[in-house]
Amino acid sequence: MAMTVTPNKFSVLFLVLLLILASEFRTGDAKVCQKKSQTWSGECGNTNHCKTQCQKYEDARFGACHSQGFGHACFCYFTC
């Protein structure tokens, strides 16, 4: 007696396999850590300048201005 797989069962098995594979690929994502810039001085008013300085002088992935207290500071983002 041969066992037949109906299209419905095949679809369910295929979806389960896809979900398992998708979860395996997500585990490799790198985390990003934020740190106040060590080379920036003064108020941070231009995110593009902050980003350039973080990348050029601190080997960061990117940078951005964020409010801190009553002003804005430059924060660099690194791979953890």
N, CA and C of each residue as an Amber inpcrd file, in Angstrom:
protein
   240
   0.8430000  -1.1660000   0.0000000   0.0000000   0.0000000   0.0000000
   0.8910000   1.2330000   0.0000000   0.7450000   2.0520000  -1.0000000
   1.5770000   3.2480000  -1.1380000   0.9420000   4.4150000  -0.3860000
   1.8070000   5.2030000   0.2350000   1.3210000   6.3780000   0.9710000
   1.3440000   7.5780000   0.0330000   0.2250000   8.2420000  -0.0840000
   0.1580000   9.4070000  -0.9530000   0.1360000  10.6720000  -0.1030000
   0.7790000  11.6870000  -0.6160000   0.8130000  12.9810000   0.0710000
  -0.1110000  13.9150000  -0.6910000  -1.1310000  14.3740000  -0.0080000
  -2.0760000  15.2810000  -0.6500000  -1.4330000  16.6580000  -0.7900000
  -1.9190000  17.4500000  -1.7450000  -1.3690000  18.8020000  -1.9140000
  -1.4810000  19.6420000  -0.6400000  -2.5330000  19.4240000   0.1400000
  -2.7150000  20.1840000   1.3740000  -1.6140000  19.8600000   2.3830000
  -1.3060000  18.5620000   2.5580000  -0.2400000  18.1530000   3.4790000
   1.1150000  18.6640000   2.9980000   1.3250000  18.5940000   1.6930000
   2.5820000  19.0730000   1.1290000   2.7550000  20.5650000   1.4000000
   1.6990000  21.3390000   1.2290000   1.7630000  22.7860000   1.4710000
   2.1030000  23.0920000   2.9200000   1.4990000  22.3660000   3.8400000
   1.7690000  22.5780000   5.2650000   3.2230000  22.2460000   5.5800000
   3.7090000  21.1200000   5.0850000   5.1040000  20.7370000   5.3200000
   6.0730000  21.7550000   4.7200000   5.7490000  22.2530000   3.5450000
   6.5980000  23.2420000   2.8880000   6.6530000  24.5410000   3.6990000
   5.5120000  24.9960000   4.2060000   5.4750000  26.2150000   5.0210000
   6.2500000  26.0490000   6.3250000   6.1430000  24.8940000   6.9490000
   6.8970000  24.6310000   8.1810000   8.3970000  24.6820000   7.8910000
   8.8110000  24.0870000   6.7950000  10.2200000  24.1130000   6.4150000
  10.6990000  25.5470000   6.1760000   9.8940000  26.3560000   5.4980000
  10.2560000  27.7560000   5.2590000  10.3860000  28.5360000   6.5640000
   9.4820000  28.3080000   7.5080000   9.5600000  28.9940000   8.7980000
  10.8240000  28.6150000   9.5570000  11.1830000  27.3670000   9.5150000
  12.4060000  26.9170000  10.1950000  13.6310000  27.5660000   9.5580000
  13.6820000  27.5870000   8.2470000  14.8180000  28.2030000   7.5630000
  14.8820000  29.7020000   7.8190000  13.7550000  30.3830000   7.8270000
  13.7280000  31.8260000   8.0720000  14.2250000  32.1560000   9.4730000
  13.8860000  31.3530000  10.4560000  14.3400000  31.6210000  11.8230000
  15.8410000  31.4050000  11.9480000  16.4110000  30.5190000  11.1650000
  17.8570000  30.2830000  11.1980000  18.6210000  31.4790000  10.6470000
  18.0980000  32.1380000   9.6320000  18.7940000  33.2700000   9.0380000
  18.7500000  34.5000000   9.9300000  17.7240000  34.6670000  10.7340000
  17.5890000  35.8500000  11.5790000  18.5520000  35.8590000  12.7520000
  19.0580000  34.7440000  13.1800000  19.9090000  34.6880000  14.3600000
  21.2680000  35.3280000  14.1230000  21.6610000  35.5980000  12.8820000
  22.9640000  36.1750000  12.5870000  23.0000000  37.6880000  12.5770000
  21.8940000  38.3600000  12.8960000  21.8740000  39.8160000  12.8780000
  22.8050000  40.3830000  13.9360000  23.6020000  41.3830000  13.5370000
  24.5200000  42.0280000  14.4740000  23.7870000  43.1330000  15.2280000
  24.0760000  43.2400000  16.5110000  23.4760000  44.3000000  17.3120000
  24.2750000  45.5810000  17.1310000  23.6020000  46.7080000  17.3040000
  24.2400000  48.0110000  17.1930000  24.2230000  48.6680000  18.5650000
  25.3890000  49.1460000  18.9930000  25.5160000  49.8150000  20.2910000
  25.7490000  51.3090000  20.0860000  25.1250000  52.1090000  20.9270000
  25.2300000  53.5680000  20.8690000  26.2200000  54.0540000  21.9230000
  27.0660000  55.0250000  21.5330000  28.0240000  55.6020000  22.4690000
  28.2140000  57.0690000  22.1170000  28.2650000  57.9270000  23.1180000
  28.4920000  59.3490000  22.8750000  29.8570000  59.5220000  22.2230000
  29.9220000  60.3910000  21.2200000  31.1620000  60.6010000  20.4850000
  32.2720000  61.0960000  21.4000000  33.4610000  60.5420000  21.2140000
  34.6380000  60.9520000  21.9790000  35.3720000  62.1050000  21.3030000
  35.0730000  62.3750000  20.0340000  35.7990000  63.4080000  19.2920000
  34.9650000  64.6500000  19.0110000  33.6760000  64.6080000  19.2470000
  32.7880000  65.7520000  18.9840000  32.8010000  66.6800000  20.1850000
  32.8490000  67.9860000  19.9300000  32.7550000  68.9540000  21.0270000
  31.6830000  69.9800000  20.6880000  30.9230000  70.3800000  21.6860000
  29.8810000  71.3810000  21.4930000  28.5450000  70.7880000  21.0870000
  27.6380000  71.6960000  20.7330000  26.2750000  71.3390000  20.3350000
  26.2870000  70.5920000  19.0020000  25.4710000  69.5740000  18.8980000
  25.3460000  68.8000000  17.6570000  24.0850000  69.2700000  16.9400000
  24.2650000  70.0020000  15.8650000  23.1220000  70.5300000  15.1380000
  22.9630000  69.9470000  13.7450000  23.9380000  69.1640000  13.2970000
  23.8930000  68.6160000  11.9480000  24.2420000  67.1260000  11.9990000
  23.2440000  66.2980000  11.8030000  23.4420000  64.8530000  11.8760000
  24.4310000  64.3530000  10.8290000  24.4450000  64.9570000   9.6450000
  25.3850000  64.5140000   8.6070000  26.8300000  64.7440000   9.0280000
  27.1140000  65.8830000   9.6730000  28.4720000  66.1380000  10.1600000
  28.8380000  65.1480000  11.2600000  27.8960000  64.8720000  12.1440000
  28.1090000  63.9030000  13.2190000  28.4030000  62.5260000  12.6300000
  27.6190000  62.1100000  11.6530000  27.8130000  60.8050000  11.0090000
  29.1960000  60.7120000  10.3730000  29.5910000  61.7700000   9.6480000
  30.8980000  61.7780000   8.9940000  32.0280000  61.6820000  10.0060000
  31.9210000  62.4350000  11.0880000  32.9680000  62.4130000  12.1110000
  33.0470000  61.0470000  12.7920000  31.9020000  60.4620000  13.1020000
  31.8930000  59.1340000  13.7320000  32.5440000  58.0900000  12.8280000
  32.2300000  58.1390000  11.5460000  32.7810000  57.1560000  10.6160000
  34.2680000  57.3880000  10.3640000  34.6650000  58.6490000  10.2380000
  36.0460000  58.9730000   9.8770000  37.0210000  58.8210000  11.0430000
  36.6310000  59.2980000  12.2300000  37.5660000  59.3510000  13.3550000
  37.3540000  58.2750000  14.4180000  36.1710000  57.6630000  14.4350000
  35.8980000  56.6860000  15.4910000  35.5620000  55.2950000  14.9450000
  35.6830000  55.1190000  13.6300000  35.4120000  53.8330000  12.9700000
  34.0310000  53.2750000  13.3120000  33.0480000  54.1660000  13.4030000
  31.6720000  53.7580000  13.7010000  30.9320000  53.4480000  12.4020000
  29.8230000  52.7360000  12.5200000  28.9870000  52.4390000  11.3510000
  28.2570000  53.6860000  10.8850000  27.7640000  54.4930000  11.8450000
  27.1100000  55.7580000  11.5340000  27.0160000  56.5860000  12.7960000
  26.4900000  57.7900000  12.6820000  26.3260000  58.6700000  13.8270000
  25.1070000  59.5470000  13.6360000  24.6160000  60.1250000  14.7420000
  23.4290000  60.9780000  14.6790000  23.3780000  61.8850000  15.8950000
  22.7540000  63.0490000  15.7200000  22.5390000  63.9860000  16.8220000
  21.2780000  63.5850000  17.5780000  21.3790000  63.5620000  18.9050000
  20.2250000  63.2580000  19.7540000  20.2110000  64.2220000  20.9290000
  19.0050000  64.5020000  21.4230000  18.9030000  65.3990000  22.5740000
  19.4710000  64.7230000  23.8110000  20.1700000  65.5500000  24.5870000
  20.7440000  65.0850000  25.8470000  20.6680000  66.2580000  26.8120000
  19.8400000  66.1120000  27.8210000  19.6460000  67.2300000  28.7480000
  18.9370000  68.3690000  28.0400000  19.5920000  69.5460000  28.0160000
  18.9930000  70.7190000  27.3740000  19.5320000  70.9640000  25.9680000
  20.4670000  70.1460000  25.5110000  21.0530000  70.3400000  24.1850000
  21.0340000  69.0600000  23.3750000  21.8660000  69.0540000  22.3470000
  21.9910000  67.8850000  21.4730000  23.4470000  67.4480000  21.4350000
  23.6680000  66.1380000  21.4890000  25.0080000  65.5720000  21.4490000
  25.1230000  64.6160000  20.2650000  26.3560000  64.4020000  19.8360000
  26.6350000  63.4760000  18.7390000  26.8520000  62.0820000  19.3170000
  26.1040000  61.1140000  18.8080000  26.2390000  59.7280000  19.2420000
  26.6840000  58.8770000  18.0590000  27.6400000  58.0050000  18.3160000
  28.1550000  57.0900000  17.2990000  27.5750000  55.7000000  17.5460000
  27.4120000  54.9500000  16.4730000  26.8270000  53.6130000  16.5540000
  27.8170000  52.5910000  16.0130000  28.0980000  51.5860000  16.8340000
  29.0790000  50.5540000  16.5300000  28.4070000  49.1820000  16.5230000
  29.0300000  48.2300000  15.8530000  28.5910000  46.8430000  15.9510000
  29.0550000  46.3070000  17.2940000  28.1380000  45.7530000  18.0770000
  28.4800000  45.2430000  19.4130000  29.3040000  43.9740000  19.3240000
